[in-house]
Backbone as a printed PyTorch tensor [residue, N CA C, xyz], in Angstrom:
tensor([[[-30.9810,  -5.4060, -27.0380],
         [-29.9370,  -5.8430, -26.0720],
         [-29.7260,  -4.1890, -25.4760]],

        [[-29.1620,  -4.7370, -23.8560],
         [-29.2430,  -3.8230, -23.2580],
         [-27.9930,  -4.1410, -21.8530]],

        [[-27.3490,  -3.2340, -21.2620],
         [-26.7610,  -3.2870, -20.3640],
         [-26.9990,  -3.8270, -18.9580]],

        [[-26.3550,  -4.5330, -18.2450],
         [-26.8730,  -4.9660, -16.6980],
         [-26.0940,  -4.0640, -15.9980]],

        [[-27.6620,  -3.1940, -15.1380],
         [-26.8290,  -2.4580, -14.2930],
         [-25.7570,  -2.8980, -13.2530]],

        [[-24.7610,  -2.2150, -12.8280],
         [-23.4820,  -2.9440, -11.7030],
         [-24.2040,  -3.0510, -10.8530]],

        [[-25.7510,  -2.5370, -10.2880],
         [-26.2030,  -2.5820,  -8.8810],
         [-26.5170,  -4.0190,  -8.5570]],

        [[-27.2410,  -4.5410, -10.0250],
         [-27.5570,  -6.3450,  -9.7310],
         [-26.5320,  -7.2630,  -9.9800]],

        [[-25.4130,  -6.5040,  -9.8770],
         [-24.5070,  -7.6140, -10.2290],
         [-23.7950,  -7.9070,  -8.8960]],

        [[-23.0600,  -9.2190,  -8.7530],
         [-22.0670,  -9.5160,  -7.6260],
         [-20.8200,  -8.2510,  -7.2020]],

        [[-20.7460,  -8.5440,  -6.1640],
         [-19.8840,  -7.0740,  -5.7690],
         [-18.4580,  -7.4240,  -6.5850]],

        [[-17.8940,  -8.3890,  -7.0520],
         [-16.5260,  -8.7050,  -7.3410],
         [-16.4030,  -9.2200,  -9.0710]],

        [[-15.6510,  -8.7270,  -9.5230],
         [-15.4100,  -9.3620, -10.7500],
         [-15.4110, -10.5000, -11.2180]],

        [[-15.3160, -10.9410, -12.0530],
         [-15.6420, -12.7380, -12.6100],
         [-14.2710, -13.3810, -12.2740]],

        [[-12.9540, -12.5510, -12.5530],
         [-11.6880, -13.1190, -11.7820],
         [-11.5780, -13.3340, -10.4650]],

        [[-12.2000, -12.4560,  -9.5270],
         [-12.1160, -12.3090,  -8.1810],
         [-13.1980, -14.0310,  -7.5980]],

        [[-14.1870, -13.7040,  -8.3740],
         [-15.1340, -14.8160,  -7.9480],
         [-14.4370, -16.3030,  -8.4010]],

        [[-13.8670, -16.3370,  -9.6660],
         [-13.1300, -17.1120,  -9.8030],
         [-11.9560, -17.7130,  -8.6790]],

        [[-10.9350, -16.7290,  -8.5200],
         [-10.0860, -17.0190,  -7.3340],
         [-10.9470, -17.8360,  -6.0970]],

        [[-11.9890, -17.6170,  -5.4010],
         [-12.3870, -17.8750,  -4.2760],
         [-12.8010, -19.0570,  -4.6350]],

        [[-12.7900, -20.0900,  -5.7040],
         [-13.0770, -21.4770,  -6.0530],
         [-11.9340, -21.9140,  -5.1400]],

        [[-10.7860, -21.7920,  -5.4750],
         [ -9.6450, -22.4390,  -5.2990],
         [ -9.3320, -22.3430,  -3.4080]],

        [[ -9.9710, -23.1590,  -2.5500],
         [-10.2060, -23.0090,  -1.4600],
         [ -9.0990, -23.9380,  -0.6310]],

        [[ -9.3560, -25.4730,  -1.1920],
         [ -8.7640, -26.1930,  -0.7370],
         [ -7.7230, -26.7980,  -1.0620]],

        [[ -6.5130, -26.2310,  -1.2900],
         [ -5.1700, -26.5430,  -1.8730],
         [ -4.8110, -27.6030,  -1.6110]],

        [[ -4.7880, -27.7220,   0.0770],
         [ -4.3400, -28.6140,   0.7140],
         [ -4.3150, -29.8940,  -0.3230]],

        [[ -5.4850, -30.6110,  -0.9710],
         [ -5.4720, -31.3120,  -1.4060],
         [ -4.7050, -31.4390,  -2.8400]],

        [[ -3.8620, -30.6040,  -3.4190],
         [ -2.9290, -30.8120,  -4.5890],
         [ -1.8130, -30.9530,  -3.6260]],

        [[ -1.3290, -30.3890,  -2.7130],
         [ -0.4110, -30.8320,  -1.8770],
         [ -0.0050, -32.1560,  -1.5560]],

        [[ -1.1030, -32.6660,  -1.2740],
         [ -1.5570, -34.4090,  -0.9510],
         [ -1.2160, -35.2840,  -2.2130]],

        [[ -1.7360, -34.8060,  -3.1700],
         [ -1.7780, -35.0690,  -4.8020],
         [ -0.2470, -35.2610,  -5.0930]],

        [[  0.5320, -34.5280,  -4.8640],
         [  2.2740, -34.4060,  -5.4720],
         [  2.4630, -35.2180,  -4.6320]],

        [[  2.3050, -35.5720,  -3.0480],
         [  3.1940, -36.3830,  -2.2940],
         [  2.8990, -37.8360,  -2.8150]],

        [[  1.5550, -37.9520,  -2.9120],
         [  1.2090, -39.7400,  -3.0310],
         [  2.0620, -40.3560,  -4.4000]],

        [[  2.1560, -41.7220,  -4.1630],
         [  2.9120, -42.5980,  -5.5670],
         [  1.8390, -43.0620,  -6.2210]],

        [[  0.5740, -43.3070,  -5.1750],
         [ -0.7260, -44.0590,  -6.0410],
         [ -1.4250, -43.0240,  -7.1150]],

        [[ -1.2930, -43.6010,  -7.9650],
         [ -1.9580, -42.9030,  -9.3420],
         [ -3.5590, -42.6800,  -9.1050]],

        [[ -4.0340, -43.7740,  -8.5340],
         [ -5.5740, -43.3780,  -7.8860],
         [ -5.8810, -42.7460,  -6.8080]],

        [[ -4.9750, -42.6650,  -5.7070],
         [ -4.9960, -41.8810,  -4.9500],
         [ -4.6190, -40.2580,  -5.2720]],

        [[ -3.8060, -40.0840,  -6.2410],
         [ -3.7590, -38.9940,  -7.2290],
         [ -4.5700, -38.3620,  -7.3700]],

        [[ -5.1660, -39.3220,  -8.5300],
         [ -6.6640, -38.6010,  -9.1690],
         [ -7.8280, -38.3180,  -7.8420]],

        [[ -7.8940, -38.9260,  -7.0890],
         [ -9.3070, -38.5040,  -6.3020],
         [ -8.5750, -37.3470,  -5.5510]],

        [[ -7.5310, -37.2000,  -5.0350],
         [ -6.8970, -35.8080,  -4.5030],
         [ -7.2170, -34.6360,  -5.3970]],

        [[ -7.0140, -34.6370,  -6.7870],
         [ -7.3070, -33.8930,  -7.4430],
         [ -8.9660, -33.2940,  -8.1290]],

        [[ -9.5540, -34.9560,  -7.9440],
         [-10.9490, -34.5020,  -7.8900],
         [-11.5360, -33.7360,  -6.6970]],

        [[-10.6410, -34.1110,  -5.3890],
         [-11.4590, -33.5080,  -4.2140],
         [-11.1430, -31.9730,  -4.6610]],

        [[ -9.8640, -31.4380,  -4.9090],
         [ -9.6300, -30.3530,  -5.0920],
         [-10.5180, -29.4170,  -6.3530]],

        [[-10.7440, -30.2470,  -7.4430],
         [-12.2550, -29.3650,  -8.2650],
         [-13.0000, -29.2400,  -7.3870]],

        [[-13.6210, -30.3600,  -6.7610],
         [-15.1310, -29.9780,  -6.1490],
         [-14.6540, -29.2170,  -4.8570]],

        [[-13.8470, -28.9730,  -4.5540],
         [-13.8630, -28.2550,  -3.4290],
         [-14.7770, -27.0170,  -3.1710]],

        [[-14.1490, -25.7290,  -4.5010],
         [-15.1770, -25.0960,  -4.2170],
         [-16.3420, -24.7360,  -5.0010]],

        [[-16.4090, -25.9380,  -5.5940],
         [-18.3090, -25.6570,  -6.2030],
         [-19.2940, -24.9460,  -5.4730]],

        [[-19.0840, -25.7180,  -3.8480],
         [-20.2280, -25.6930,  -3.0400],
         [-20.2940, -24.1300,  -2.4230]],

        [[-19.1800, -23.2220,  -2.7040],
         [-19.2860, -22.3180,  -2.3570],
         [-19.9090, -20.7100,  -3.5970]],

        [[-19.4380, -21.2390,  -4.5910],
         [-20.3180, -20.0250,  -5.5900],
         [-21.6940, -20.2080,  -5.3780]],

        [[-22.7350, -21.0590,  -5.7470],
         [-24.1630, -20.3650,  -6.3330],
         [-24.7950, -19.7930,  -4.5990]],

        [[-24.4100, -20.3890,  -3.3580],
         [-24.3050, -19.7980,  -2.2790],
         [-23.8070, -18.2930,  -2.2610]],

        [[-22.7250, -17.9090,  -2.7100],
         [-22.1270, -16.8000,  -2.2970],
         [-22.6490, -15.4140,  -3.1640]],

        [[-23.2980, -16.2860,  -4.7990],
         [-23.7450, -15.3200,  -5.5840],
         [-25.2180, -14.5510,  -5.2620]],

        [[-25.9480, -15.5570,  -5.0800],
         [-27.3860, -15.1590,  -4.5330],
         [-28.0060, -14.6290,  -5.8890]],

        [[-27.6090, -15.6710,  -6.7390],
         [-28.5490, -15.0220,  -8.2810],
         [-28.1270, -14.2540,  -9.0810]],

        [[-26.9160, -13.2610,  -8.6450],
         [-26.3020, -11.9320,  -9.2290],
         [-25.1490, -12.6650,  -9.9020]],

        [[-25.0450, -12.3170, -11.0740],
         [-23.4780, -12.6180, -11.6210],
         [-22.5930, -11.7750, -11.5380]],

        [[-21.0110, -12.2360, -11.3650],
         [-20.6380, -11.3490, -11.0540],
         [-20.3220, -10.4000, -12.3440]],

        [[-19.3110,  -9.1950, -12.0740],
         [-19.0820,  -8.4880, -13.1980],
         [-18.0790,  -8.8420, -14.1610]],

        [[-18.3890,  -8.4880, -15.5490],
         [-17.3030,  -8.7960, -16.5900],
         [-16.3200,  -8.4820, -16.4390]],

        [[-15.0380,  -9.0500, -17.0770],
         [-13.9880,  -8.5930, -16.7180],
         [-13.4010,  -7.7700, -17.9120]],

        [[-12.5830,  -6.6980, -17.3940],
         [-12.4680,  -5.9310, -18.7790],
         [-11.1970,  -6.8260, -19.6770]],

        [[-10.7260,  -6.8540, -20.7590],
         [ -9.9690,  -7.3020, -21.6320],
         [ -8.7870,  -6.8770, -21.1510]],

        [[ -7.8260,  -7.6860, -20.6260],
         [ -6.3210,  -7.3200, -20.2430],
         [ -6.3110,  -7.4130, -18.6310]],

        [[ -7.3110,  -7.2270, -17.7520],
         [ -7.7790,  -6.8580, -16.5050],
         [ -7.1010,  -8.2280, -15.7500]],

        [[ -6.0730,  -7.6880, -14.7490],
         [ -5.5680,  -8.9520, -14.1240],
         [ -6.1700,  -9.0250, -12.3620]],

        [[ -6.0330, -10.1220, -12.0740],
         [ -6.4710, -10.4850, -10.3970],
         [ -5.1640, -11.4160, -10.0320]],

        [[ -4.5640, -10.8530,  -8.6940],
         [ -3.7350, -11.7280,  -8.0680],
         [ -3.9070, -12.1520,  -6.8140]],

        [[ -3.9200, -13.0680,  -6.3150],
         [ -4.5120, -13.7360,  -4.7600],
         [ -3.2570, -14.6820,  -3.9320]],

        [[ -3.3100, -14.4790,  -2.8780],
         [ -2.2350, -15.2520,  -1.9560],
         [ -3.2000, -15.2860,  -0.9100]],

        [[ -2.9110, -16.6750,  -0.5300],
         [ -3.8810, -17.4080,   0.7160],
         [ -2.8450, -17.4850,   2.0670]],

        [[ -3.5560, -17.8000,   2.5860],
         [ -2.4860, -17.7480,   4.0170],
         [ -1.7040, -19.2310,   4.0450]],

        [[ -1.5890, -19.9000,   3.3190],
         [ -0.6230, -21.0530,   3.2000],
         [  0.5390, -21.0220,   2.1710]],

        [[  0.5410, -19.6220,   1.7940],
         [  1.1790, -19.2290,   0.5200],
         [  0.6390, -19.4860,  -1.0320]],

        [[ -0.1070, -20.1910,  -1.2920],
         [ -0.6240, -20.2250,  -2.6150],
         [ -0.4170, -19.2050,  -3.1510]],

        [[ -0.4230, -19.0290,  -4.6550],
         [ -0.3070, -17.9040,  -5.0950],
         [ -1.2270, -18.1120,  -6.5680]],

        [[ -2.2070, -17.1660,  -6.9470],
         [ -2.7990, -17.4470,  -8.0540],
         [ -3.2130, -15.9460,  -8.8290]],

        [[ -2.7530, -16.0550, -10.0450],
         [ -2.6520, -15.5910, -10.6180],
         [ -3.8040, -15.5750, -12.2210]],

        [[ -4.5750, -14.6560, -12.5790],
         [ -5.3950, -14.6290, -13.2340],
         [ -5.8160, -13.6410, -14.2230]],

        [[ -6.3150, -13.5700, -15.5170],
         [ -5.4710, -12.3050, -16.6250],
         [ -6.9090, -12.8370, -17.6080]],

        [[ -7.4600, -11.8050, -17.8790],
         [ -8.7640, -11.9610, -19.0190],
         [ -8.1810, -11.5690, -20.2000]],

        [[ -8.1410, -12.4510, -21.1980],
         [ -7.4120, -13.0360, -22.3890],
         [ -7.8660, -12.8710, -23.6700]],

        [[ -9.4590, -12.8890, -23.2610],
         [-10.4120, -12.7170, -24.5390],
         [-11.5420, -12.4470, -24.1880]],

        [[-12.4620, -11.7820, -25.2320],
         [-13.9800, -11.2990, -24.9040],
         [-14.7830, -11.6420, -25.9610]],

        [[-15.9430, -12.1420, -25.1400],
         [-17.0080, -13.0960, -26.2890],
         [-18.3630, -11.9690, -26.5160]],

        [[-18.3660, -11.5110, -26.5950],
         [-19.8800, -10.2420, -26.6440],
         [-20.8660, -10.9260, -27.1570]]])
């Protein structure tokens, strides 16, 4: 076993990369406003799928840096959406 040098890692930590997957939060707003359960699940599915297109292209075959146990990350989008992430477990 050996450590991966930081220079071959993506420039962001795992938590920062995770926050980047939440782009199209307006789908969740639409899901909250609709009364039809089928339309609601469509909006939730669209939200969950919306960030997938970006991740592989952004990483360019570099994995993100592993977060440190207890590390936190807070993000705030232009539309007011706030995201809080915390690394709560570690599996070496």
